[in-house]
XYZ file of C-alpha atoms in Angstrom:
648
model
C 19.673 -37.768 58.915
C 22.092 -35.496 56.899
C 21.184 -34.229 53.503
C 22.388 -36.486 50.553
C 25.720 -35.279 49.031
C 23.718 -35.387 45.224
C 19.947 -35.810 44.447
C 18.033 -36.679 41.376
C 15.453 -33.643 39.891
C 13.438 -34.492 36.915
C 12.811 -32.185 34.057
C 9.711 -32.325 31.445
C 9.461 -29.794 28.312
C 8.059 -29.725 25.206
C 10.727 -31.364 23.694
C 11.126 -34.573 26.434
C 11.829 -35.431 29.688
C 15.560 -35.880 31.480
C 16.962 -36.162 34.907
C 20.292 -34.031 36.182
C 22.300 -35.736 39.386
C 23.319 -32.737 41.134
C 24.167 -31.090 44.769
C 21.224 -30.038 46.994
C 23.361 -26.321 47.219
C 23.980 -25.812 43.414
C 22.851 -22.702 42.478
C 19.947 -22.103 39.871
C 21.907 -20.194 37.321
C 23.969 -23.208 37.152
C 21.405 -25.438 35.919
C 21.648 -23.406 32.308
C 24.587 -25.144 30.785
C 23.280 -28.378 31.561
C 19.795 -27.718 31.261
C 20.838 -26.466 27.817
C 22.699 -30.020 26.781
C 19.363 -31.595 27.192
C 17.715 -29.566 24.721
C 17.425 -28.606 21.117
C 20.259 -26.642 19.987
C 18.146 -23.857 18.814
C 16.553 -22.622 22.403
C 17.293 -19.597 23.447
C 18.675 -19.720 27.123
C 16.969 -16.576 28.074
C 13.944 -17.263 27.728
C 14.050 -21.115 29.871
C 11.526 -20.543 32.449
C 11.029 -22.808 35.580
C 7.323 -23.944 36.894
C 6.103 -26.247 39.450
C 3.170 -27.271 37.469
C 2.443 -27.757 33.889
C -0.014 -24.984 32.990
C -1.278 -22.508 35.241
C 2.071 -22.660 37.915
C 4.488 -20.067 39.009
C 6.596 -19.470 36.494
C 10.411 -18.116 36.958
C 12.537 -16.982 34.512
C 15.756 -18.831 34.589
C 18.100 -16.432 34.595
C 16.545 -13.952 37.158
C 17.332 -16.282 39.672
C 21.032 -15.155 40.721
C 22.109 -16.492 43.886
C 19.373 -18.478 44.892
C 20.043 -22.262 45.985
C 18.068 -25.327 44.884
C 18.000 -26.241 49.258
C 17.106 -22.779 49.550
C 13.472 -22.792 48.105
C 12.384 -26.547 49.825
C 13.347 -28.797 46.802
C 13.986 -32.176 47.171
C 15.231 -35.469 45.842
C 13.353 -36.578 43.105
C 10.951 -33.462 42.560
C 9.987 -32.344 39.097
C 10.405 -29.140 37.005
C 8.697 -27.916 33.808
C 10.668 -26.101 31.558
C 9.402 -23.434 28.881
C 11.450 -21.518 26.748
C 11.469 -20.699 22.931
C 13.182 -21.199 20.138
C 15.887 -18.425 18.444
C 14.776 -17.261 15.120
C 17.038 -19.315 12.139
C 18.491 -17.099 9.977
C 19.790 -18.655 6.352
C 18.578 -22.189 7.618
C 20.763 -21.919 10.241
C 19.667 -21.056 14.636
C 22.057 -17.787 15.590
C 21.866 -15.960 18.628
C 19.425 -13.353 18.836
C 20.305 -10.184 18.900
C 18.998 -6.627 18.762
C 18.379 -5.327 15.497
C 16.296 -8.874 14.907
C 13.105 -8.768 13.243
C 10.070 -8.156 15.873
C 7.084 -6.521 16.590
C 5.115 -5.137 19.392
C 2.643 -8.195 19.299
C 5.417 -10.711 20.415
C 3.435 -13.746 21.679
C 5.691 -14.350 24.269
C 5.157 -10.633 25.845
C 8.247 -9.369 25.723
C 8.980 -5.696 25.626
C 10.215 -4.871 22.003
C 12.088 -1.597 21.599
C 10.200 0.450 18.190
C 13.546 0.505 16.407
C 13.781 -2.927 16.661
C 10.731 -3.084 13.965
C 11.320 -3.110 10.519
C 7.723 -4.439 9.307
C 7.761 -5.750 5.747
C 5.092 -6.310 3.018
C 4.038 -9.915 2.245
C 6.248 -10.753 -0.772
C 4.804 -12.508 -3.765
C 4.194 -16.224 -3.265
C 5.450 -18.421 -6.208
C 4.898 -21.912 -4.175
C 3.162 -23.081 -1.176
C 6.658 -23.251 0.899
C 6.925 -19.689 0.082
C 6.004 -18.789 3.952
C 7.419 -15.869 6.105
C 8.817 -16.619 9.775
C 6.942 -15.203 12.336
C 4.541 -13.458 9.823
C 2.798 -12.222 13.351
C 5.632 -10.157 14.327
C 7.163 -8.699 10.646
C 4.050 -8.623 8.280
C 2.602 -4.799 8.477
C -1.379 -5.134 8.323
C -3.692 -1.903 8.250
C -4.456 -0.175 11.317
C -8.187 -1.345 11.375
C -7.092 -4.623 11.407
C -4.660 -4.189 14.463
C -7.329 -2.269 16.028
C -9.970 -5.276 15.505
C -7.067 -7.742 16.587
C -7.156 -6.395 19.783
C -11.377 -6.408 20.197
C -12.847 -9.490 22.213
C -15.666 -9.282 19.825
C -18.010 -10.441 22.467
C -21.928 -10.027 21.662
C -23.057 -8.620 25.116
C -26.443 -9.951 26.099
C -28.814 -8.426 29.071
C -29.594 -10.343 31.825
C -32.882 -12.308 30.815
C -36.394 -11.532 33.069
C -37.573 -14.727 32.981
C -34.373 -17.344 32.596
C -31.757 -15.357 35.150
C -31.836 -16.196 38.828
C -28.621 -13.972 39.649
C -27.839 -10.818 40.841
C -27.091 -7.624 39.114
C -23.285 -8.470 38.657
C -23.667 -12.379 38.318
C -23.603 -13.797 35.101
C -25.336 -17.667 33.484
C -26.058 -19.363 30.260
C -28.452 -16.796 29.344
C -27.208 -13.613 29.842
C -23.111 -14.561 29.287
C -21.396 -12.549 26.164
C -21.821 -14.691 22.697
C -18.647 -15.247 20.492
C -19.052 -12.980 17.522
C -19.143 -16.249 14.935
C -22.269 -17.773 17.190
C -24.051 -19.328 14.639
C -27.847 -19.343 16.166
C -27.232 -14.989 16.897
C -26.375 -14.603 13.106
C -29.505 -16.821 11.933
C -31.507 -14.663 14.294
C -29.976 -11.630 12.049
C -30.075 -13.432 9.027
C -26.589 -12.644 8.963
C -25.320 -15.030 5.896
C -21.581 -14.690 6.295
C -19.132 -14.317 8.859
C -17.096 -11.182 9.491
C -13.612 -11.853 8.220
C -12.239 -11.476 12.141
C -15.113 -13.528 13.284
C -14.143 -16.375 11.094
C -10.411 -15.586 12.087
C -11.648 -16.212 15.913
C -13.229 -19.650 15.044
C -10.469 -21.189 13.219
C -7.688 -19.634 15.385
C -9.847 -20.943 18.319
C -9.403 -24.710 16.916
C -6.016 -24.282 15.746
C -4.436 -22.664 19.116
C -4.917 -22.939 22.072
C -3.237 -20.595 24.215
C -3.524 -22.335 27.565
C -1.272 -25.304 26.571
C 1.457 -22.953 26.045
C 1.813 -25.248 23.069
C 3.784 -23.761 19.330
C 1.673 -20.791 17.629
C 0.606 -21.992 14.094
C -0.645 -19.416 11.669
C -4.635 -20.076 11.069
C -4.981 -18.917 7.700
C -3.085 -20.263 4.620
C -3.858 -19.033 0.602
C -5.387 -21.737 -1.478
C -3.064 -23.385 -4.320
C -4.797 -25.430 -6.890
C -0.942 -25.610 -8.784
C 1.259 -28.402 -9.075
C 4.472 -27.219 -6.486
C 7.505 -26.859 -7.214
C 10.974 -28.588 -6.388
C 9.034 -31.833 -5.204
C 11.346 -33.594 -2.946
C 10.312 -37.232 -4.636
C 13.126 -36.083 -6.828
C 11.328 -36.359 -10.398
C 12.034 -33.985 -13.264
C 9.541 -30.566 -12.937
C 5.766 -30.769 -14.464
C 4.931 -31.225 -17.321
C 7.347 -34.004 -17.340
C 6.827 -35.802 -14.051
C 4.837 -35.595 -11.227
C 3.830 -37.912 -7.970
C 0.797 -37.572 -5.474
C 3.308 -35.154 -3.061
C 3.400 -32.454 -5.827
C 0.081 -32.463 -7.192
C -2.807 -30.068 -6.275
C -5.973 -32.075 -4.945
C -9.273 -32.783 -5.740
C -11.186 -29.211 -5.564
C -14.842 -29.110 -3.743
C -16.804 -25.831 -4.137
C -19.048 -24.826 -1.467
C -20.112 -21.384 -0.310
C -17.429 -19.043 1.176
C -19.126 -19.179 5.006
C -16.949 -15.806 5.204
C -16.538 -12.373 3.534
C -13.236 -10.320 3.582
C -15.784 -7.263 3.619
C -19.357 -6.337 4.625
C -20.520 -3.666 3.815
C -20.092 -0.745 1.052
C -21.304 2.672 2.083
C -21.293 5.264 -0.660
C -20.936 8.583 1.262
C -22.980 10.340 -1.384
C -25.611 9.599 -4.147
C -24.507 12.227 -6.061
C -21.633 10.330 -7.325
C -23.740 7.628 -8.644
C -25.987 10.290 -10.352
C -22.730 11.696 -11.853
C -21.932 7.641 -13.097
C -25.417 7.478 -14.401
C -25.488 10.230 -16.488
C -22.967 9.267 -19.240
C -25.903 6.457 -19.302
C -28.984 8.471 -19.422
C -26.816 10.667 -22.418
C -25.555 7.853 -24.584
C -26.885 5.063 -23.594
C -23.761 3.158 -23.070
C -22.383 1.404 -19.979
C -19.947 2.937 -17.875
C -17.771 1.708 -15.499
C -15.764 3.782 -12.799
C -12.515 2.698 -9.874
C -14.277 3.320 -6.265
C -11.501 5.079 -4.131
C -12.599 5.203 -0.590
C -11.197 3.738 2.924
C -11.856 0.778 4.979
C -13.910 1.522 8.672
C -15.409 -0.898 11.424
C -18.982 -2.020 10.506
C -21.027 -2.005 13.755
C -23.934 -3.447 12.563
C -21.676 -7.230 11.975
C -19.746 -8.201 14.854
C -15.804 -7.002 13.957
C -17.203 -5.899 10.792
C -15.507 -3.750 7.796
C -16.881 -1.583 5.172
C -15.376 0.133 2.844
C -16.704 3.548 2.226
C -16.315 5.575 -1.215
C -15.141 8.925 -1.687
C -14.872 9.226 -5.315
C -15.269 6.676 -8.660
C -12.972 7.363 -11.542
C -13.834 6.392 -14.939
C -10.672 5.287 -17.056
C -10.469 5.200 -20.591
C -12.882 2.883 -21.958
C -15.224 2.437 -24.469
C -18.888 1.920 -23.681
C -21.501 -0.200 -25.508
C -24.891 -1.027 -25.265
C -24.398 -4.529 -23.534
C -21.446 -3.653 -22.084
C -17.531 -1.867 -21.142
C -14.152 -2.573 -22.734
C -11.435 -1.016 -20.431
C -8.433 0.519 -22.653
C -5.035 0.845 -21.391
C -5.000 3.258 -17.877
C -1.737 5.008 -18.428
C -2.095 7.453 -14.969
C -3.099 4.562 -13.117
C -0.142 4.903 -10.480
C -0.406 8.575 -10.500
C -4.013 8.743 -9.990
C -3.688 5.775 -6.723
C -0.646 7.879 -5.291
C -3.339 11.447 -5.591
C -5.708 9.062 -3.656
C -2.986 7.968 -1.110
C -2.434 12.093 -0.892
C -6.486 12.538 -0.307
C -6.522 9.662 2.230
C -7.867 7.157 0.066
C -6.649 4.164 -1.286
C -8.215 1.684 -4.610
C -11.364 -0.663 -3.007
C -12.920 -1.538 -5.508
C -14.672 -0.974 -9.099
C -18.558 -0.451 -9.797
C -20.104 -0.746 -13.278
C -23.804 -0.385 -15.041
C -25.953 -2.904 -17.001
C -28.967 -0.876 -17.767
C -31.445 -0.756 -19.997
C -34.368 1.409 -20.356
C -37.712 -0.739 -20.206
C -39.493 2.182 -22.912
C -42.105 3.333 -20.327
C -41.003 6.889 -20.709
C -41.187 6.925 -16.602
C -37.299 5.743 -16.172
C -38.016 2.015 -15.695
C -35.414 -0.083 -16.133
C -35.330 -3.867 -17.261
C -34.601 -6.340 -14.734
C -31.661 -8.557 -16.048
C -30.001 -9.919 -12.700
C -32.443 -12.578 -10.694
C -32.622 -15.756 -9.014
C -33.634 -17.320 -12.147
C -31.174 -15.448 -14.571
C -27.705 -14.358 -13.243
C -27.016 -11.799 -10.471
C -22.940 -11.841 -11.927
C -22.024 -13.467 -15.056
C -18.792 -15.244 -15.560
C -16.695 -13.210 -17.328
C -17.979 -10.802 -14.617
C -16.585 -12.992 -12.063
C -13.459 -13.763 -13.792
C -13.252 -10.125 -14.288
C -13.727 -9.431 -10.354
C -11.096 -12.401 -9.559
C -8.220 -10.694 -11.442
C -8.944 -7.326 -9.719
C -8.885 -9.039 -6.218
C -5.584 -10.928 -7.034
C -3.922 -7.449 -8.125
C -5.638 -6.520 -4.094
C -4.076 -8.606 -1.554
C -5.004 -7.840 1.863
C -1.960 -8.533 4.075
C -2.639 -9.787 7.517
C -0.025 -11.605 9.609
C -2.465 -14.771 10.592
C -1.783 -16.063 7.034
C 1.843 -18.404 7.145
C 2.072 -16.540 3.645
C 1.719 -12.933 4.737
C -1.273 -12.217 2.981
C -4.548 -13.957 2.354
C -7.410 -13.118 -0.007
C -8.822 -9.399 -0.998
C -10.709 -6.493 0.009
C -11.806 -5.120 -3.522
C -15.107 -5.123 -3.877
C -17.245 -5.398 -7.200
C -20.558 -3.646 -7.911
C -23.233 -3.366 -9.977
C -25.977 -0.806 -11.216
C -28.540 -2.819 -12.808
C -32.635 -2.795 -12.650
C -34.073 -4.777 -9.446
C -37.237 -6.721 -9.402
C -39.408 -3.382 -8.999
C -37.785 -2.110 -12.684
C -36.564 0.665 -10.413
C -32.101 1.421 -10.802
C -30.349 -0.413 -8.000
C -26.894 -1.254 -6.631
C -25.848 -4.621 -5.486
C -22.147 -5.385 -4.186
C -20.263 -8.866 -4.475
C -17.003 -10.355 -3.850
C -16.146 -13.325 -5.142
C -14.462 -15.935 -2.946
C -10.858 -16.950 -2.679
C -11.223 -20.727 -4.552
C -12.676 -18.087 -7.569
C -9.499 -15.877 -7.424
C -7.037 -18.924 -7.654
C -8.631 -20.818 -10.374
C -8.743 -17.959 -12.033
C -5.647 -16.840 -11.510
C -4.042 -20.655 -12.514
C -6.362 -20.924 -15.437
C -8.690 -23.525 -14.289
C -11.737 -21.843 -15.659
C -12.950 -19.928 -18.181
C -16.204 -17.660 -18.790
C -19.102 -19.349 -20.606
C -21.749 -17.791 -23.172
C -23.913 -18.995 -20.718
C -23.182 -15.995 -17.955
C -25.051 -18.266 -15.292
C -22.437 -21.151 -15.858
C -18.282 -21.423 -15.303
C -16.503 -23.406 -17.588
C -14.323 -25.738 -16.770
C -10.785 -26.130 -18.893
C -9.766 -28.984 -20.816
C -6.033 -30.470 -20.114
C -6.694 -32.599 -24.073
C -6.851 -28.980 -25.836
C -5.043 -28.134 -28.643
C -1.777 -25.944 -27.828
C 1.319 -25.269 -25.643
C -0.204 -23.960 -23.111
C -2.973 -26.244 -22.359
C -0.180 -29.324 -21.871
C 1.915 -27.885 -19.452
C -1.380 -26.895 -17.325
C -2.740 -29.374 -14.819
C -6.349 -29.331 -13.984
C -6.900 -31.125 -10.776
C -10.778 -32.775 -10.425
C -13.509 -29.889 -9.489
C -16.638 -31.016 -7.831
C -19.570 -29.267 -6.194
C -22.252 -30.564 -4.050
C -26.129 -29.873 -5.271
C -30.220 -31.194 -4.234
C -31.052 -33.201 -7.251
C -34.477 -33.642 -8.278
C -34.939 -36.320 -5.126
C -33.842 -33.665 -2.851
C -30.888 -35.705 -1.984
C -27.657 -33.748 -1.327
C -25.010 -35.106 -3.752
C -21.504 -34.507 -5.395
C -21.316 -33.365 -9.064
C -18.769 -33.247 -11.237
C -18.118 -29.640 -12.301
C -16.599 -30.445 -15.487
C -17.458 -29.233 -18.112
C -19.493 -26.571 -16.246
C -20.979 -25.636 -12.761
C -23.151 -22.717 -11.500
C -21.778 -19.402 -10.741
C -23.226 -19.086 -7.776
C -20.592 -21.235 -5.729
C -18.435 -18.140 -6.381
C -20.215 -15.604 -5.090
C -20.413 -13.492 -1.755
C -23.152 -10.741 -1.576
C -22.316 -7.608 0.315
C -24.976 -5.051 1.370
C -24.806 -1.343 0.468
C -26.141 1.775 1.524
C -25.833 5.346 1.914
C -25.187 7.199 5.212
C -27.827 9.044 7.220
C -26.550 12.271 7.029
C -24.111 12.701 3.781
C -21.190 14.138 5.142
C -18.824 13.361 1.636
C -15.111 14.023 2.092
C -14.962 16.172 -1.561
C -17.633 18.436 -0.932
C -17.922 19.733 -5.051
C -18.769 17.807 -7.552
C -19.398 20.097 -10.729
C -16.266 19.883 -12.657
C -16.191 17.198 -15.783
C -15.772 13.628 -15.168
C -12.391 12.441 -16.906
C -12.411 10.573 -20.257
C -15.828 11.417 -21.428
C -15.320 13.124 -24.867
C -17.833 10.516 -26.632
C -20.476 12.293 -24.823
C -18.869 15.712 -25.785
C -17.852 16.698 -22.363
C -13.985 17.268 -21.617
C -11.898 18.817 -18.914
C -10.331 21.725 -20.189
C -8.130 24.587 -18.472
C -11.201 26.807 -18.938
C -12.871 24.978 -16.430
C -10.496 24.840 -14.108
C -10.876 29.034 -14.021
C -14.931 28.353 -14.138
C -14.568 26.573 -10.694
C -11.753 28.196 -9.020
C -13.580 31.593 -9.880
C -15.191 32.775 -6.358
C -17.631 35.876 -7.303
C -18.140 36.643 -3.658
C -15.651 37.170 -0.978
C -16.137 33.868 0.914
C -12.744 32.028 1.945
C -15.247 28.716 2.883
C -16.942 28.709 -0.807
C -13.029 28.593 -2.216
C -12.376 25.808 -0.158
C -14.865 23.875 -1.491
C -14.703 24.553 -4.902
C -10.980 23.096 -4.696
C -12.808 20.082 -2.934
C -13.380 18.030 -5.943
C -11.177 14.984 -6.539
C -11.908 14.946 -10.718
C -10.272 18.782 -10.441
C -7.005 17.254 -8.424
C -6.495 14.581 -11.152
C -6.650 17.159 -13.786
C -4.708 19.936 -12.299
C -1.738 16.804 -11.435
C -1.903 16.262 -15.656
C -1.291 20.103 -16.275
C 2.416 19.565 -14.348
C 2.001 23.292 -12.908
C 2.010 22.149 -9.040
C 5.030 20.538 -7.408
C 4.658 18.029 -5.381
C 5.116 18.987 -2.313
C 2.131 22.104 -3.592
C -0.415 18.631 -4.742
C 0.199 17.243 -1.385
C -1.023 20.775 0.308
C -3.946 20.683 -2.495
C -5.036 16.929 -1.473
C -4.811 18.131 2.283
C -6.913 21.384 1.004
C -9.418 19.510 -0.576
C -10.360 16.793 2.327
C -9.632 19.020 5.487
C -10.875 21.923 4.151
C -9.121 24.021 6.547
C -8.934 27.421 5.523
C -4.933 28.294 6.924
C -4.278 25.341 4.389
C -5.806 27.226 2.094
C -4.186 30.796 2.351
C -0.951 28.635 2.428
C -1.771 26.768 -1.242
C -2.861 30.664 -3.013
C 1.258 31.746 -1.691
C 2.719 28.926 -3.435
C 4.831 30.032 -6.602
C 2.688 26.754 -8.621
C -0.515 28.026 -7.906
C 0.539 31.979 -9.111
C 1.765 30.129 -12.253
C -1.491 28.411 -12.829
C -3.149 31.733 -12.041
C -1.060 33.452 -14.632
C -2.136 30.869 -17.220
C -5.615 30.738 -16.481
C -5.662 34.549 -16.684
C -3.891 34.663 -20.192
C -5.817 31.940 -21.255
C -8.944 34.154 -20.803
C -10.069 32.427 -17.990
C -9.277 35.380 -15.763
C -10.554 34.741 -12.125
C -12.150 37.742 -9.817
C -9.495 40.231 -9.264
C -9.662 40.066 -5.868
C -11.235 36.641 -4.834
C -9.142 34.103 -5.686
C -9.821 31.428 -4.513
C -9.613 31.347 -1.081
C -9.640 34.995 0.728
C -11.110 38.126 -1.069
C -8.568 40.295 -0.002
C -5.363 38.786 -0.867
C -4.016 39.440 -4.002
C -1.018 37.860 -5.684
C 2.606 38.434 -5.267
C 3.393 41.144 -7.508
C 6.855 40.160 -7.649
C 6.205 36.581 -9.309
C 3.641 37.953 -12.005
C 6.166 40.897 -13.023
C 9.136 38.928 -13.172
C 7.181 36.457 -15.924
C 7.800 37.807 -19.483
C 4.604 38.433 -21.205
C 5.933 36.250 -24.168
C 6.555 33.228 -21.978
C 3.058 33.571 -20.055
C 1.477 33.592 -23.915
C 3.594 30.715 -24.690
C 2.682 28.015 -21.990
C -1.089 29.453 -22.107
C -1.406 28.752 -25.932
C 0.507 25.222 -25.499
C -1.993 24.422 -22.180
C -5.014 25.620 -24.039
C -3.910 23.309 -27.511
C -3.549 20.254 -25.214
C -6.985 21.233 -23.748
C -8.852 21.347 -27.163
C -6.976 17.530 -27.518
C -4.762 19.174 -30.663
């Protein structure tokens, strides 16, 4: 029987099914065009891929197939074809073709190869409104390297194979002996793990929300919670405080404990810098509080773990009292963060005391913070919240580009034995945005949030919506039941506890820590230019002692307020002061900067060892630079430095 002059073939896609009439010789790359008439608009035609099966087939791209006849490869009147394909990117609201310079990424779910130019990564931008969402946050949002290098983990919990349970050989696997997913809830009771890693809890949602064998649309997992009433409401009312429907208002709000912790662990890579934080205690008796700059590692000990692990604490201006810290104005802020950024560090978090001694005379301390008092009060927490909310962490699973914070908040308070201790927290993301909208407020009670009040007096208060809050509790029946929060609720729904610790073997990036801490005049010590020369000063002729005397991140924050160095000089200092590598260091003492600052330390009267400074004690200075400086001028910017030391 001769072949039909036209046959029927049936398509199926994501979008529908169709049919095409068409001759058993037409060629595959003729199918586009009409393929493409059957389609959304917005496909891109060269990514349509073929498959004689639904999931798991052999899949063909479209396009590759020049050539090649429909009779050719066996098919038939009536068969059916999957199609697969994506979409094109819209640009303005509007699908356009596209092309090269597009915005992409290396971690393209559909695989394809992405040239590096092609990448122009961008920071989340600030959300105003839940529709505030970036396309394809997976392939433009720029995360931190340990989170692309967790991303690409399994995070499998390996097991051995089991004596008694395991009936297989060495290479077979069962039940008992098969790799656990790192959120398995029965391993971390085992542990007495209480939350999940922040990638472990990213595996379990992204687990229920996509499913990567049904080749089905990617969805973001994460999204930022908003407890505000949105904006341009498409009911078509006027804007809050004047109207507002069920489509624009935030729901009902149920506290529960965060089952997840942006970080784990906080490793302090020396306990000499919380002796240094302590003593402004032990000499006034007045809290202190102190900026942790450090860097975020893998935590080994949680599965796809991060800790963040301090370097240095700076203290800004403040003013310390008995029963607490008021923070003044930080004017260096920026300048301080971009030293940091210099020094490999970056801002993670902020650590303050509550101590008091107990009068024992054997440096007891009173235990404040317990299960039956407060282990972080509320202004504590609300204090915490707005330091996280100035700390996104960006991460491109979030449809927003960013979703809660890595800051971290500690405390150096007395423990249960009256002994000094530190305890970490982070408070969870429903605490940052009702803090952040003005939802609640800090109580006199420090063991109790308040809730606001929409029927206050003032301005303010009416053009603020305050959806419901509830919280679940065991009442005194030890039944489990819903509470309304208002006007107050327990602090402890927004809370996550960290753990802390110090390494085995202290291996601190700034290896000095002798000169004065910044802003601590009320206890009479202040950083002057004098001991800058007291450090700097190397009596014997060892390069390796120089080096580390410039290691000391206090000294790098000072010498960036004297304005000798140029920048490009304070970068070489930073890199000094962390690598110590001594050819760094021969480089820095041949800088014109650092002969200036030796000229003014030596007019000063602060003259270093003639011929061990700081780094080498054989090199002397360029006598060129020091002769061409006029002894006048030299007096001139020593007696101005040496005024703005003594605070004149």
């Amino acid at each position: 029987m001769p072949p039909p002059k036209s046959m029927i073939l049936r398509f199926e896609s994501k979008n529908g099914q169709f049919r095409l009439t068409i001759p058993p010789n037409t060629l595959f790359t003729d199918l586009i065009s009409p393929i493409l008439d059957n389609l959304p608009k917005d496909v891109d035609s060269k990514t349509i891929k073929l498959s004689n099966r639904p999931h798991g087939g052999d899949e063909r791209l479209l396009s590759m197939l020049k050539g090649i006849t429909l009779d050719r490869v066996g098919m038939g009147h009536g068969d059916k074809v999957y199609l697969m394909y994506d979409e094109q990117p819209p640009v303005n609201g509007h699908s356009t073709p596209v092309s090269s310079n597009s915005m992409n990424s290396t971690n393209r779910l559909n695989g394809a190869p992405i040239l590096p130019t092609e990448d122009l990564p961008i920071d989340p931008p600030s959300i105003s409104s839940p529709t505030a969402t970036i396309k394809s946050p997976w392939e433009s949002v720029r995360q931190s390297p340990l989170d692309d290098k967790l991303d690409k983990q399994d995070g499998k919990i390996s097991r051995p194979k089991d004596q008694k349970m395991c009936r297989h050989g060495p290479k077979g696997m069962c039940d008992y002996c098969m790799p656990l997913e790192p959120y398995d809830s029965k391993y971390l009771d085992e542990r007495k793990i209480k939350h999940l890693s922040f990638h472990s809890y990213l595996r379990k949602i992204n687990s229920a929300t996509n499913k990567p064998e049904l080749k089905s649309s990617y969805m973001p997992p994460l999204s930022e919670l908003y407890y505000r009433v949105k904006r341009d409401c498409p009911s078509g009312h006027p804007q809050w405080p004047d109207g507002i429907c069920t489509k624009c208002q935030p729901s009902a709000i149920t506290l529960q404990a965060q089952p997840f912790r942006m970080v784990d662990h906080v490793e302090f890579s020396s306990p000499s810098m919380i002796n240094t934080l302590l003593d402004f205690w032990r000499k006034s008796g007045s809290q202190r509080a102190g900026f942790l700059y450090g860097r975020y590692e893998e935590y080994t000990e949680i599965p796809l773990g991060v800790k963040a692990v301090v370097e240095a604490i700076y203290e800004p201006p403040q003013v310390g009292e008995a029963d607490g810290v008021s923070l003044r104005e930080w004017d260096n802020e920026k300048e301080v963060n971009e030293l940091a950024r210099l020094c490999g560090l970056e801002q993670v978090g902020v650590i303050f005391t509550d101590l008091t001694d107990a009068g024992s005379g054997d440096g007891s301390v009173v235990c404040k913070r317990h299960i039956d008092s407060h282990f972080l009060s509320s202004l504590e927490i609300a204090f915490a919240a707005r330091l996280q909310a100035q700390h996104p962490k960006a991460t491109k699973w979030s449809e927003t580009g960013r979703f809660g914070s890595n800051f971290v908040t500690c405390v150096v308070s007395g423990d249960e034995n009256s002994q000094i201790a530190i305890t970490a927290y982070q408070v969870s993301n429903s605490a940052v945005e009702m803090v952040r909208v003005d939802i609640v407020e800090p109580s006199a009670e420090p063991s109790v949030m308040l809730v606001r009040d929409e029927t206050d007096e003032g301005e303010q208060n009416r053009s603020r919506y305050i959806p419901e809050v509830f919280y679940r509790r065991i009442n005194e029946y030890g039944a489990n039941v819903q509470e309304n929060a208002k006007p107050s609720f327990p602090v402890e729904y927004l809370l996550v506890t960290l753990t802390h610790g110090f390494p085995n073997e202290a291996k601190p990036l700034f290896t000095n820590s002798e000169f004065p801490v910044e802003n601590r005049e009320a206890v009479g010590e202040a950083q002057e230019i004098r001991d800058v020369g007291k450090q700097l000063a190397v009596e014997k002729k060892d390069p390796e002692q120089g080096v580390r005397a410039a290691s000391d991140f206090h000294l790098i924050c000072f010498m960036h307020g004297l304005g000798i160095l140029s920048k490009e000089e304070e970068a070489l200092l930073c890199r000094v002061a962390t690598t110590h590598d001594l050819a760094d260091g021969f480089q820095l003492l041949n800088t014109p900067g650092w002969a200036t600052l030796l000229a003014i330390l030596q007019e000063s009267g602060e003259r270093p060892s003639k011929r061990s400074f700081p780094f080498s004690g054989d090199e002397s200075l360029d006598p060129s630079f020091s002769s061409s400086l006029r002894p006048s001028i030299v007096e001139d910017i020593a007696k101005r430095f040496y005024r703005t030391s003594l605070g004149s």
